[in-house]
Each structure stands twice: as C-alpha cells, then as structure tokens.
Amino acid sequence: MSERYSQSSETFKKVEEIKKSDLSDNIKLVASKVLEDKPPSKAELVYLLGLKDSQERKSLFDLASCVRHDNVGDTIFVKGIIEFSNYCKRNCLYCGIRSSSKIERYRMTKDEILDIAIEMSNCGVDTIILQSGEDPFYTTEMIVDIIKSIRETTQRPVSLSIGERTVEELRIFKASGASKYLLKQETVNREIFEKVHGFDYDTRISLLKALVDLKYIAGGGNIIGLPDQTLSDIADDILFMREIGVRMAGIGPFIPTKGTPLEHYPIGSADLTLNAYACTRISIPLVQLPTTTALGTIDKNLQYKGFEAGCNVIMVNFTPDIYRKNYRIYDNKRKVEFYETINDLSKMNRRLTSLIEKAVLNQR
Ligand code: 5AD
C-alpha cells in the first residue's frame, strides 16, 4: 500500500468493498492498483472505458469519487472563461471557428477583457481563463500586457488557452504572471491528429511537454469520438497525460458542427466521456478535472453527472452575448451561466469555495 491512503481513507474502504464484491477480477485488480498508487494498464483502461451502465460502472464512479475526496477534496472549483477572439489561423476539421468558416469574426480589446476579468473576480471565480482561436494579431507584448493588468487588478490566477506559441513566448507569459496553460493534445493517435488538424503532431506534443517543464500548471485533454478513434486511443491519452505530468485534463465529446467537414459525423458518446473522467481521476489522482461544456451541450444534467465520476471543476462563461454567439467552436454550445451554475451546485449540496459562497449570498 502507498502512503497516499490510510486504512481509514474513503478510497481504502471502497477498494475493500470492491474486492469483497462479486464484480469482475478486472475491476478488483484496478482497485488494488489504486491503493498501490499505480495506474491501470492500457488493457484495463480499455475494459473500464467500455463499461456500460451496470453495478460495475457505478463502482468505478464511486471509486473515482473516493480518489477525488482523498486527494483534492470535494470542493468544486468554478473557473471563469473569456473567449476574447474567434479568429483562428488553423483549419481543424471539427471546429466551428476554423479559418475557412464563414462566420462573423471579433476581437476584444484589452479594456473589454479587463472589465470582464474584474466582474469575474467580483463573482469569486477561482481562475480567469483567457481563450481564443490561434490569433497572431495578439502579439507577445499584447498578451503580456493583458496578463499583467489582470493580475494587478484582480490578483486571480490567469490561465491561457490560446493555442500554440513558441517556447520563448510561453516562458515570457509565465514570467508575466500566467500560471496555467491549456493546450490539449486532442488525441495522441498521430494519424488521427494529423488527419483532423493538418498540422504537426510532434510540435503539439513537445509544446505540451514544454509547458510542464516551464512549471506551468499544464493542461492536456482530448476529444472523445474523433473519426476512427478507438477505446485504445483514449486509454493512450490518459496514460500519456499521466506520464508527462499534466495537472489539468479537459476531456469532452466531439460535437458535429454545421459547415465543417465533420458536420455529418456522429456525436461523441456522453457515457464514454463520463467513463473517461472516472478513468482519468483514478489514473491521475491530483488532476484538476473539469466536467466540460461540450458534455453539457449534449445535456446539462450529464455535465453535472461528471461530478459523480471524479470531476472537480466547472467552467462558466463570461463572454459578452454579442461575441459569444460567434464563438461557436461547436453547434448549440451551452452557455454555462455563472449564477445558474452556482445555484444548481448549491442545490446539489456540492461544496464551493468561500469566495463563491459569498457570491451566492450577495445575489439575494
Ligand atoms: N466538438 C468537441 N470539441 C471541440 N473543440 C473544438 N471543436 C469541437 C467540436 N466540434 C474543442 C477542442 C479545443 C477546445 C477549445 O474545444 O478540444 O481544444
């Protein structure tokens, strides 16, 4: 047994319960490994990812919840996102803001971004996430200026989700006060990656590793349900994220989007996405794991179900409506609204940070 779980821990008790049950040897073996601080093997992950609604799947989710409880606690972290530009130089086959999409484009000014960051900070969000397409209009200096202003004004952690930049730029952004960076690998299957993105797989992977080396709280993540993707690919994604040391994982189902080359391709499975959450939590116990907007776009309650599968983060959207309607990375993208979300979470008796609790009280 590892140092991680004492005999009185929830994880220890859950593992004992699973071992005594009449569930499969597979899940019993996985449960024992959790106690030893070992990830499931690839074959075990494939098995778990494939679980259909059953007692066994419920036990996997319960195990993931115990692992979350013992490692990161049960507080749900509410992060706020500003989608500040929908210009993108990339042409990813699945994405609604790909360069060849004929959509109305917008860019927000530093002052607009800062005003929203202040609003988010007043709401008590845990982190201010700046997201955009890959938009070279925003120079290194401009991004630095935005990061510094937000940090000086709000003191909140700043997370970047602006696509690929040079390692030198990543270093400069970190030195300017950005502490987190999300750059999803989308899939570690090289063939699928290159087919849907049309750009270099090795660069993406090396930049994600550079973020870890630069001591960012680095985020990876993948899309569930890309063309030709198998359970084995998803198991590889989870093991890859563990191996390179990402500390956040954004995992969401593929959503077909009109006007893109994949518009007629089937939607990714919500059940598989939830299984991937549980598998990621037991494989990377300390990970910050959002239950994603893409899952909430299929059904709001499915997004909340993520909290039963080991997730501990939700991202709420602060992009002004005039812009948000054009930040259509996929169709019918759910607006995860701040007050609605915290009220729902309160009703579900989910624990929130004290800053958010204050916002709940203030609205009354
Ligand atoms: N379906 C699901 N996720 C998508 N993303 C972009 N387009 C889609 C889609 N059609 C995700 C990618 C990207 C993040 C910002 O949104 O994973 O990293």
Coordinates of C-alpha atoms and ligand atoms in Angstrom, one line a residue:
M1 CA 0.0 0.0 0.0
S2 CA 1.1 3.5 -0.7
E3 CA 1.4 6.5 1.7
R4 CA -1.5 8.1 -0.1
Y5 CA -4.3 6.1 1.5
S6 CA -4.6 5.3 5.2
Q7 CA -6.8 2.4 6.3
S8 CA -9.4 5.0 7.4
S9 CA -9.5 6.7 4.0
E10 CA -12.6 6.5 1.8
T11 CA -10.5 5.1 -1.0
F12 CA -9.2 2.2 1.2
K13 CA -12.7 1.4 2.3
K14 CA -14.1 1.5 -1.2
V15 CA -11.3 -0.8 -2.5
E16 CA -12.0 -3.3 0.3
E17 CA -15.7 -3.2 -0.7
I18 CA -14.9 -3.8 -4.4
K19 CA -12.5 -6.6 -3.5
K20 CA -15.2 -8.4 -1.5
S21 CA -17.9 -7.9 -4.1
D22 CA -18.9 -10.3 -6.9
L23 CA -17.7 -7.8 -9.6
S24 CA -15.1 -8.8 -12.2
D25 CA -11.5 -9.6 -11.4
N26 CA -10.6 -6.7 -13.7
I27 CA -12.1 -4.0 -11.6
K28 CA -10.8 -5.7 -8.4
L29 CA -7.3 -5.6 -9.8
V30 CA -7.6 -2.0 -10.8
A31 CA -8.9 -1.1 -7.4
S32 CA -5.9 -2.8 -5.7
K33 CA -3.6 -0.8 -8.0
V34 CA -5.2 2.4 -7.0
L35 CA -4.2 1.7 -3.4
E36 CA -0.6 1.0 -4.6
D37 CA -0.6 4.3 -6.5
K38 CA -0.3 2.5 -9.8
P39 CA -2.4 3.4 -12.8
P40 CA -4.4 0.8 -14.6
S41 CA -2.7 -0.9 -17.5
K42 CA -3.8 0.0 -21.0
A43 CA -5.9 -3.2 -21.3
E44 CA -7.6 -2.4 -18.0
L45 CA -8.4 1.1 -19.1
V46 CA -9.9 -0.2 -22.3
Y47 CA -12.1 -2.5 -20.3
L48 CA -13.2 0.3 -17.9
L49 CA -13.8 2.7 -20.7
G50 CA -16.1 0.1 -22.3
L51 CA -18.3 -0.4 -19.3
K52 CA -22.0 0.1 -19.9
D53 CA -24.5 1.1 -17.3
S54 CA -24.0 -1.5 -14.5
Q55 CA -23.1 -2.1 -10.9
E56 CA -19.5 -2.3 -12.1
R57 CA -19.6 1.1 -13.8
K58 CA -21.2 2.6 -10.6
S59 CA -18.4 1.1 -8.6
L60 CA -15.8 2.7 -10.9
F61 CA -17.5 6.1 -10.5
D62 CA -17.7 5.7 -6.7
L63 CA -14.0 4.7 -6.6
A64 CA -13.2 7.8 -8.7
S65 CA -15.2 10.0 -6.2
C66 CA -13.3 8.5 -3.3
V67 CA -10.0 9.1 -5.0
R68 CA -11.0 12.7 -5.6
H69 CA -12.1 13.1 -2.0
D70 CA -8.9 11.8 -0.6
N71 CA -6.6 13.7 -3.0
V72 CA -8.1 17.0 -3.9
G73 CA -11.2 17.2 -1.6
D74 CA -14.8 17.6 -2.7
T75 CA -14.8 21.3 -3.3
I76 CA -16.0 22.2 -6.8
F77 CA -13.8 24.9 -8.4
V78 CA -15.7 27.3 -10.6
K79 CA -13.4 28.9 -13.2
G80 CA -14.5 31.7 -15.5
I81 CA -13.7 31.9 -19.2
I82 CA -13.4 34.9 -21.6
E83 CA -13.4 34.0 -25.2
F84 CA -11.6 37.1 -26.4
S85 CA -11.1 36.3 -30.1
N86 CA -12.6 33.9 -32.6
Y87 CA -10.0 34.5 -35.3
C88 CA -8.1 31.3 -35.9
K89 CA -5.3 30.6 -38.3
R90 CA -5.9 26.8 -38.0
N91 CA -8.4 24.8 -40.1
C92 CA -9.2 21.9 -37.8
L93 CA -11.8 19.7 -39.4
Y94 CA -14.2 19.6 -36.4
C95 CA -14.1 23.2 -35.3
G96 CA -16.7 25.9 -36.0
I97 CA -14.2 28.7 -35.8
R98 CA -11.7 27.1 -38.3
S99 CA -10.2 29.6 -40.6
S100 CA -12.4 28.7 -43.6
S101 CA -15.7 29.0 -41.6
K102 CA -17.7 31.9 -42.9
I103 CA -18.6 33.4 -39.5
E104 CA -18.5 36.9 -38.2
R105 CA -15.1 37.4 -36.5
Y106 CA -14.4 39.5 -33.4
R107 CA -11.5 40.6 -31.3
M108 CA -11.8 42.1 -27.8
T109 CA -9.7 45.0 -26.7
K110 CA -7.6 44.9 -23.5
D111 CA -10.1 47.1 -21.8
E112 CA -13.0 44.9 -22.6
I113 CA -11.1 41.9 -21.4
L114 CA -10.1 43.6 -18.2
D115 CA -13.6 44.8 -17.4
I116 CA -14.8 41.2 -17.7
A117 CA -11.9 39.9 -15.6
I118 CA -12.9 42.3 -12.8
E119 CA -16.5 41.1 -13.0
M120 CA -15.3 37.5 -12.7
S121 CA -13.1 38.4 -9.8
N122 CA -16.1 40.0 -8.0
C123 CA -18.1 36.8 -8.6
G124 CA -15.3 34.9 -6.8
V125 CA -14.2 32.6 -9.6
D126 CA -11.2 30.5 -8.9
T127 CA -9.3 31.3 -12.1
I128 CA -9.6 33.6 -15.1
I129 CA -9.2 31.7 -18.3
L130 CA -8.4 33.6 -21.5
Q131 CA -9.3 31.6 -24.5
S132 CA -9.2 32.3 -28.2
G133 CA -8.5 30.8 -31.6
E134 CA -4.9 30.9 -32.7
D135 CA -4.8 34.6 -33.4
P136 CA -1.4 36.1 -34.1
F137 CA -3.0 39.6 -34.0
Y138 CA -2.3 39.4 -30.3
T139 CA 1.5 39.9 -30.1
T140 CA 3.6 38.6 -27.3
E141 CA 3.6 42.1 -25.8
M142 CA -0.2 42.4 -26.0
I143 CA -0.7 39.1 -24.2
V144 CA 1.8 40.1 -21.6
D145 CA 0.1 43.4 -21.1
I146 CA -3.3 41.7 -20.7
I147 CA -1.9 39.1 -18.2
K148 CA -0.2 41.8 -16.1
S149 CA -3.2 44.1 -16.0
I150 CA -5.5 41.2 -14.9
R151 CA -3.0 40.1 -12.2
E152 CA -2.5 43.6 -10.9
T153 CA -6.2 44.4 -10.8
T154 CA -7.7 41.1 -9.6
Q155 CA -4.9 39.0 -8.2
R156 CA -6.7 36.0 -9.6
P157 CA -4.7 33.2 -11.2
V158 CA -4.6 33.6 -15.0
S159 CA -4.9 30.6 -17.3
L160 CA -4.2 30.8 -21.0
S161 CA -5.9 28.7 -23.7
I162 CA -4.7 30.4 -26.9
G163 CA -3.2 27.6 -28.8
E164 CA 0.4 27.1 -29.9
R165 CA 3.1 29.8 -29.3
T166 CA 6.9 29.5 -29.3
V167 CA 8.5 28.1 -26.1
E168 CA 10.1 31.5 -25.6
E169 CA 6.7 33.2 -25.6
L170 CA 5.4 30.5 -23.2
R171 CA 8.3 31.4 -20.9
I172 CA 7.6 35.1 -21.1
F173 CA 3.8 34.6 -20.4
K174 CA 4.7 32.6 -17.3
A175 CA 7.2 35.3 -16.1
S176 CA 4.4 37.9 -16.6
G177 CA 2.1 36.1 -14.2
A178 CA 0.2 33.4 -16.1
S179 CA 0.3 30.2 -14.0
K180 CA -1.8 27.8 -16.0
Y181 CA -1.9 26.9 -19.7
L182 CA -4.3 24.6 -21.5
L183 CA -3.0 23.0 -24.7
K184 CA -5.0 19.9 -25.4
Q185 CA -3.3 17.1 -27.3
E186 CA -6.8 16.3 -28.7
T187 CA -5.6 12.8 -29.4
V188 CA -2.3 11.0 -29.1
N189 CA -3.0 8.9 -32.1
R190 CA -0.7 10.6 -34.6
E191 CA -2.6 9.5 -37.7
I192 CA -5.9 10.9 -36.4
F193 CA -4.3 14.0 -35.1
E194 CA -2.7 14.9 -38.4
K195 CA -5.8 14.0 -40.4
V196 CA -8.1 16.3 -38.4
H197 CA -5.7 19.1 -37.8
G198 CA -3.4 19.1 -40.8
F199 CA -0.5 20.3 -38.7
D200 CA 2.4 18.8 -36.9
Y201 CA 1.7 16.3 -34.1
D202 CA 5.3 16.4 -32.7
T203 CA 5.2 20.2 -32.3
R204 CA 1.9 20.0 -30.3
I205 CA 3.3 17.2 -28.0
S206 CA 6.6 19.0 -27.5
L207 CA 4.9 22.3 -26.6
L208 CA 2.7 20.5 -24.0
K209 CA 5.8 19.0 -22.5
A210 CA 7.5 22.4 -22.6
L211 CA 4.6 23.8 -20.5
V212 CA 5.2 21.1 -17.9
D213 CA 9.0 21.9 -17.9
L214 CA 8.3 25.6 -17.6
K215 CA 6.4 24.7 -14.4
Y216 CA 3.0 25.8 -15.6
I217 CA 0.0 24.0 -14.2
A218 CA -0.2 22.4 -17.6
G219 CA -3.5 21.1 -19.1
G220 CA -3.8 18.4 -21.7
G221 CA -7.0 16.8 -22.9
N222 CA -8.7 15.0 -25.7
I223 CA -11.8 14.9 -27.8
I224 CA -13.9 11.7 -27.4
G225 CA -15.3 10.4 -30.6
L226 CA -13.0 11.6 -33.4
P227 CA -13.2 9.7 -36.6
D228 CA -11.5 6.2 -36.4
Q229 CA -10.7 6.7 -32.7
T230 CA -10.8 3.6 -30.5
L231 CA -11.0 2.9 -26.8
S232 CA -7.4 2.0 -27.0
D233 CA -6.6 5.5 -28.3
I234 CA -8.4 7.1 -25.3
A235 CA -6.6 4.8 -22.9
D236 CA -3.4 6.0 -24.5
D237 CA -4.5 9.7 -24.0
I238 CA -5.0 9.1 -20.3
L239 CA -1.7 7.2 -19.8
F240 CA 0.1 9.9 -21.8
M241 CA -1.3 12.7 -19.7
R242 CA -0.2 10.9 -16.5
E243 CA 3.2 10.2 -17.9
I244 CA 4.1 13.7 -18.9
G245 CA 2.7 15.2 -15.7
V246 CA -0.2 17.4 -16.8
R247 CA -2.2 18.7 -13.8
M248 CA -5.4 19.6 -15.7
A249 CA -7.3 17.5 -18.2
G250 CA -10.1 18.8 -20.4
I251 CA -12.0 15.9 -21.9
G252 CA -15.1 16.4 -24.0
P253 CA -17.3 14.6 -26.6
F254 CA -17.0 15.5 -30.2
I255 CA -19.9 17.7 -31.3
P256 CA -20.7 17.8 -35.0
T257 CA -20.8 21.4 -36.3
K258 CA -22.6 22.7 -39.4
G259 CA -20.3 24.0 -42.1
T260 CA -17.3 21.9 -41.0
P261 CA -16.1 18.8 -42.9
L262 CA -17.2 16.6 -39.9
E263 CA -20.7 18.0 -39.8
H264 CA -22.3 14.6 -40.6
Y265 CA -20.0 12.6 -38.4
P266 CA -21.8 11.1 -35.3
I267 CA -21.7 12.9 -31.9
G268 CA -19.2 11.6 -29.3
S269 CA -20.6 9.3 -26.6
A270 CA -21.5 11.0 -23.3
D271 CA -21.3 7.7 -21.4
L272 CA -17.8 7.1 -22.8
T273 CA -16.8 10.7 -21.8
L274 CA -18.0 10.0 -18.2
N275 CA -16.1 6.7 -18.1
A276 CA -13.0 8.7 -19.3
Y277 CA -13.4 11.1 -16.4
A278 CA -13.5 8.3 -13.9
C279 CA -10.5 6.6 -15.5
T280 CA -8.6 9.8 -15.6
R281 CA -9.3 10.5 -11.9
I282 CA -8.1 7.1 -10.8
S283 CA -5.0 7.3 -13.1
I284 CA -4.0 10.9 -12.2
P285 CA -5.4 11.3 -8.6
L286 CA -4.4 15.0 -8.2
V287 CA -5.6 16.2 -11.6
Q288 CA -7.9 19.2 -12.0
L289 CA -10.7 17.7 -14.0
P290 CA -13.4 19.8 -15.5
T291 CA -16.8 18.4 -16.5
T292 CA -16.8 20.1 -19.9
T293 CA -19.2 22.4 -21.7
A294 CA -19.2 20.0 -24.6
L295 CA -20.7 17.4 -22.4
G296 CA -23.2 20.0 -21.1
T297 CA -24.1 20.8 -24.7
I298 CA -25.5 17.3 -25.0
D299 CA -27.4 17.7 -21.7
K300 CA -26.9 19.9 -18.7
N301 CA -27.5 17.1 -16.3
L302 CA -24.9 15.0 -17.9
Q303 CA -22.4 17.7 -17.2
Y304 CA -23.4 17.6 -13.6
K305 CA -23.0 13.9 -13.6
G306 CA -19.3 14.5 -14.2
F307 CA -19.1 15.3 -10.5
E308 CA -20.2 11.8 -9.8
A309 CA -17.3 10.5 -12.0
G310 CA -14.4 12.3 -10.3
C311 CA -14.6 15.8 -11.8
N312 CA -13.9 18.8 -9.6
V313 CA -14.0 21.8 -11.9
I314 CA -16.7 23.6 -14.0
M315 CA -16.0 26.5 -16.3
V316 CA -18.6 29.2 -16.5
N317 CA -18.8 31.6 -19.5
F318 CA -18.4 35.3 -19.1
T319 CA -18.0 36.2 -22.8
P320 CA -20.5 39.0 -23.6
D321 CA -23.5 37.7 -25.6
I322 CA -22.7 39.9 -28.6
Y323 CA -19.5 38.0 -29.1
R324 CA -20.4 34.6 -27.6
K325 CA -22.9 33.8 -30.4
N326 CA -19.9 33.9 -32.8
Y327 CA -17.6 31.8 -30.6
R328 CA -19.2 28.7 -32.0
I329 CA -16.4 26.1 -31.7
Y330 CA -19.3 23.7 -32.0
D331 CA -23.1 23.9 -32.5
N332 CA -25.5 24.9 -29.8
K333 CA -22.6 25.3 -27.4
R334 CA -24.1 25.5 -23.9
K335 CA -23.8 28.8 -22.1
V336 CA -22.7 27.7 -18.7
E337 CA -24.1 30.7 -16.8
F338 CA -22.5 31.7 -13.5
Y339 CA -25.5 32.2 -11.2
E340 CA -27.4 29.3 -12.7
T341 CA -24.4 27.0 -12.2
I342 CA -23.7 28.0 -8.6
N343 CA -27.4 27.8 -7.7
D344 CA -27.6 24.3 -9.2
L345 CA -24.4 23.2 -7.4
S346 CA -25.7 24.6 -4.1
K347 CA -29.0 22.7 -4.6
M348 CA -27.0 19.5 -5.2
N349 CA -25.1 20.2 -2.0
R350 CA -21.8 20.5 -3.7
R351 CA -19.1 22.2 -1.7
L352 CA -18.0 25.6 -3.2
T353 CA -15.1 27.8 -2.4
S354 CA -15.7 30.5 0.2
L355 CA -15.4 33.2 -2.4
I356 CA -18.1 31.7 -4.5
E357 CA -20.3 31.1 -1.4
K358 CA -20.1 34.9 -0.9
A359 CA -21.4 35.5 -4.4
V360 CA -24.3 33.1 -3.8
L361 CA -25.3 35.2 -0.7
N362 CA -24.7 38.5 -2.4
Q363 CA -27.2 37.9 -5.2
R364 CA -30.0 37.7 -2.7
Ligands
5AD1 N1 -16.5 19.1 -30.7 C1 -15.9 19.0 -29.4 N2 -14.9 19.7 -29.0 C2 -14.5 20.7 -29.8 N3 -13.5 21.5 -29.7 C3 -13.4 22.3 -30.8 N4 -14.3 21.9 -31.7 C4 -15.0 20.9 -31.1 C5 -16.1 20.0 -31.5 N5 -16.7 20.2 -32.7 C6 -12.6 21.6 -28.5 C7 -11.2 21.3 -28.8 C8 -10.5 22.5 -28.4 C9 -11.4 23.2 -27.4 C10 -11.3 24.7 -27.3 O1 -12.7 22.9 -28.0 O2 -10.8 20.2 -27.9 O3 -9.2 22.3 -27.8

